[in-house]
Amino acid sequence: MRKCDEKKPFIFISYAHKDSERVLRIMDGLDRAGYNLWYDDGIVPGAEWDENIANHVENCSYFIAFISENYIASNNCKDELKYSRDLNKEQLMVYLEDVSLPGGLAMRMNRLQAGMWYQYNVED
């Protein structure tokens, strides 16, 4: 996968690390299609993680969240999602699995565009 060119518009990828295998396969397809993607793999050890994430959410042109039970259980993921919403970022929710959203998340996320990845038989 290509390294994100942060001088150009980029998509912020929000996902739970426990879902890395599935998400990286999807990201690989997006990368091959020419999308400029940023995810937290590029954070330099010793960097201030929260500031780095916040900076990338602030500067992204689009925000994609890969929703799963692992995502819902992650405070970091929910913080990224909330911050992108606070900044009025364009968002796409990609559901990796059929999940029941807690009330607060459901209230906010059910009105957003979403893709149900788990419903497709073929990844492409």
XYZ file of N, CA and C in Angstrom, residues 59-124:
198
model
N -7.430 17.430 9.332
C -6.949 17.720 7.983
C -7.452 16.775 6.905
N -8.213 15.761 7.284
C -8.704 14.830 6.264
C -9.826 15.476 5.456
N -9.989 14.969 4.241
C -11.087 15.463 3.413
C -12.299 14.544 3.488
N -12.095 13.344 4.042
C -13.174 12.371 4.172
C -12.809 11.428 5.313
N -13.823 10.869 5.949
C -13.618 10.013 7.120
C -14.405 8.723 6.917
N -13.714 7.588 6.962
C -14.388 6.287 6.854
C -14.171 5.525 8.151
N -15.265 5.066 8.744
C -15.206 4.256 9.967
C -15.647 2.839 9.635
N -14.850 1.855 10.049
C -15.168 0.442 9.850
C -15.770 -0.085 11.147
N -17.086 -0.231 11.144
C -17.851 -0.513 12.354
C -17.944 -2.020 12.604
N -17.676 -2.388 13.851
C -17.757 -3.779 14.302
C -17.991 -3.740 15.813
N -18.173 -4.898 16.396
C -18.258 -4.956 17.860
C -16.964 -4.428 18.475
N -15.830 -4.747 17.857
C -14.539 -4.247 18.352
C -14.477 -2.727 18.295
N -15.013 -2.142 17.221
C -15.032 -0.686 17.072
C -15.869 -0.062 18.187
N -17.043 -0.609 18.383
C -17.959 -0.072 19.403
C -17.346 -0.161 20.801
N -16.524 -1.178 21.047
C -15.894 -1.369 22.357
C -14.666 -0.484 22.560
N -14.202 0.168 21.500
C -12.973 0.965 21.572
C -13.273 2.436 21.834
N -12.795 2.938 22.960
C -12.963 4.364 23.250
C -12.212 5.223 22.240
N -11.045 4.766 21.798
C -10.283 5.537 20.809
C -11.068 5.681 19.515
N -11.678 4.601 19.048
C -12.472 4.662 17.812
C -13.645 5.619 17.975
N -14.343 5.494 19.087
C -15.498 6.383 19.311
C -15.052 7.833 19.410
N -13.879 8.093 19.981
C -13.352 9.461 20.037
C -13.086 9.998 18.634
N -12.488 9.169 17.770
C -12.216 9.594 16.396
C -13.519 9.918 15.671
N -14.490 9.047 15.821
C -15.783 9.241 15.170
C -16.453 10.520 15.660
N -16.478 10.709 16.959
C -17.107 11.898 17.528
C -16.383 13.169 17.082
N -15.065 13.139 17.089
C -14.305 14.322 16.697
C -14.553 14.663 15.225
N -14.599 13.645 14.367
C -14.865 13.922 12.956
C -16.265 14.514 12.786
N -17.207 14.027 13.580
C -18.576 14.560 13.537
C -18.593 16.004 14.040
N -17.875 16.281 15.124
C -17.806 17.647 15.654
C -17.236 18.625 14.624
N -16.340 18.114 13.774
C -15.714 18.950 12.746
C -16.505 18.955 11.436
N -17.679 18.303 11.443
C -18.533 18.228 10.249
C -17.829 17.616 9.044
N -17.024 16.604 9.300
C -16.351 15.903 8.214
C -17.355 15.017 7.482
N -17.165 14.885 6.170
C -17.950 13.934 5.402
C -17.587 12.551 5.920
N -18.602 11.724 6.210
C -18.355 10.422 6.815
C -19.052 9.310 6.039
N -18.409 8.157 6.060
C -19.005 6.929 5.549
C -18.777 5.859 6.601
N -19.842 5.173 6.980
C -19.738 4.047 7.898
C -19.741 2.767 7.071
N -18.770 1.905 7.298
C -18.719 0.601 6.645
C -18.857 -0.433 7.748
N -19.980 -1.128 7.732
C -20.244 -2.134 8.767
C -19.581 -3.442 8.368
N -18.612 -3.869 9.152
C -17.913 -5.126 8.902
C -18.760 -6.324 9.308
N -19.686 -6.091 10.209
C -20.562 -7.156 10.710
C -21.873 -6.534 11.161
N -22.858 -7.361 11.345
C -24.157 -6.904 11.824
C -24.021 -6.622 13.320
N -24.164 -5.374 13.709
C -23.994 -4.984 15.109
C -25.224 -4.231 15.598
N -25.424 -4.266 16.896
C -26.442 -3.443 17.542
C -25.732 -2.246 18.152
N -26.052 -1.084 17.639
C -25.405 0.125 18.145
C -26.028 0.552 19.463
N -25.200 0.983 20.426
C -25.752 1.577 21.634
C -26.550 2.836 21.268
N -27.469 3.227 22.120
C -28.383 4.330 21.838
C -27.741 5.589 21.307
N -26.695 6.069 21.976
C -26.055 7.311 21.548
C -25.449 7.208 20.164
N -24.784 6.103 19.878
C -24.213 5.916 18.546
C -25.308 5.748 17.507
N -26.332 4.997 17.844
C -27.438 4.786 16.908
C -28.107 6.112 16.559
N -28.299 6.945 17.563
C -28.946 8.233 17.344
C -28.179 9.051 16.307
N -26.873 9.025 16.362
C -26.056 9.818 15.459
C -25.752 9.127 14.140
N -25.489 7.821 14.185
C -24.975 7.131 13.012
C -26.048 6.607 12.074
N -27.226 6.348 12.560
C -28.257 5.769 11.701
C -28.691 6.706 10.585
N -28.381 7.975 10.712
C -28.770 8.925 9.672
C -27.687 9.098 8.600
N -26.540 8.445 8.785
C -25.413 8.612 7.872
C -25.392 7.525 6.799
N -24.767 7.879 5.680
C -24.572 6.902 4.620
C -23.744 5.749 5.171
N -24.106 4.536 4.795
C -23.388 3.363 5.290
C -23.338 2.283 4.225
N -22.293 1.476 4.321
C -22.161 0.296 3.479
C -22.146 -0.931 4.379
N -22.872 -1.931 3.998
C -22.942 -3.169 4.789
C -22.009 -4.211 4.173
N -20.721 -4.072 4.441
C -19.697 -4.927 3.868
C -19.992 -6.399 4.122
N -20.504 -6.706 5.280
C -20.749 -8.095 5.665
C -21.845 -8.759 4.827
N -22.625 -7.984 4.092
C -23.698 -8.542 3.268
C -23.249 -8.972 1.872
N -22.028 -8.613 1.502
C -21.537 -8.931 0.162
C -20.809 -10.271 0.160
N -21.010 -11.028 -0.906
C -20.344 -12.313 -1.041
C -18.945 -12.184 -1.608
N -18.692 -11.133 -2.348
C -17.405 -10.937 -3.003
C -16.834 -9.601 -2.528
N -15.579 -9.609 -2.107
C -14.975 -8.373 -1.576
C -14.890 -7.268 -2.599
N -14.579 -7.594 -3.851
C -14.445 -6.554 -4.865
C -15.740 -5.799 -5.048
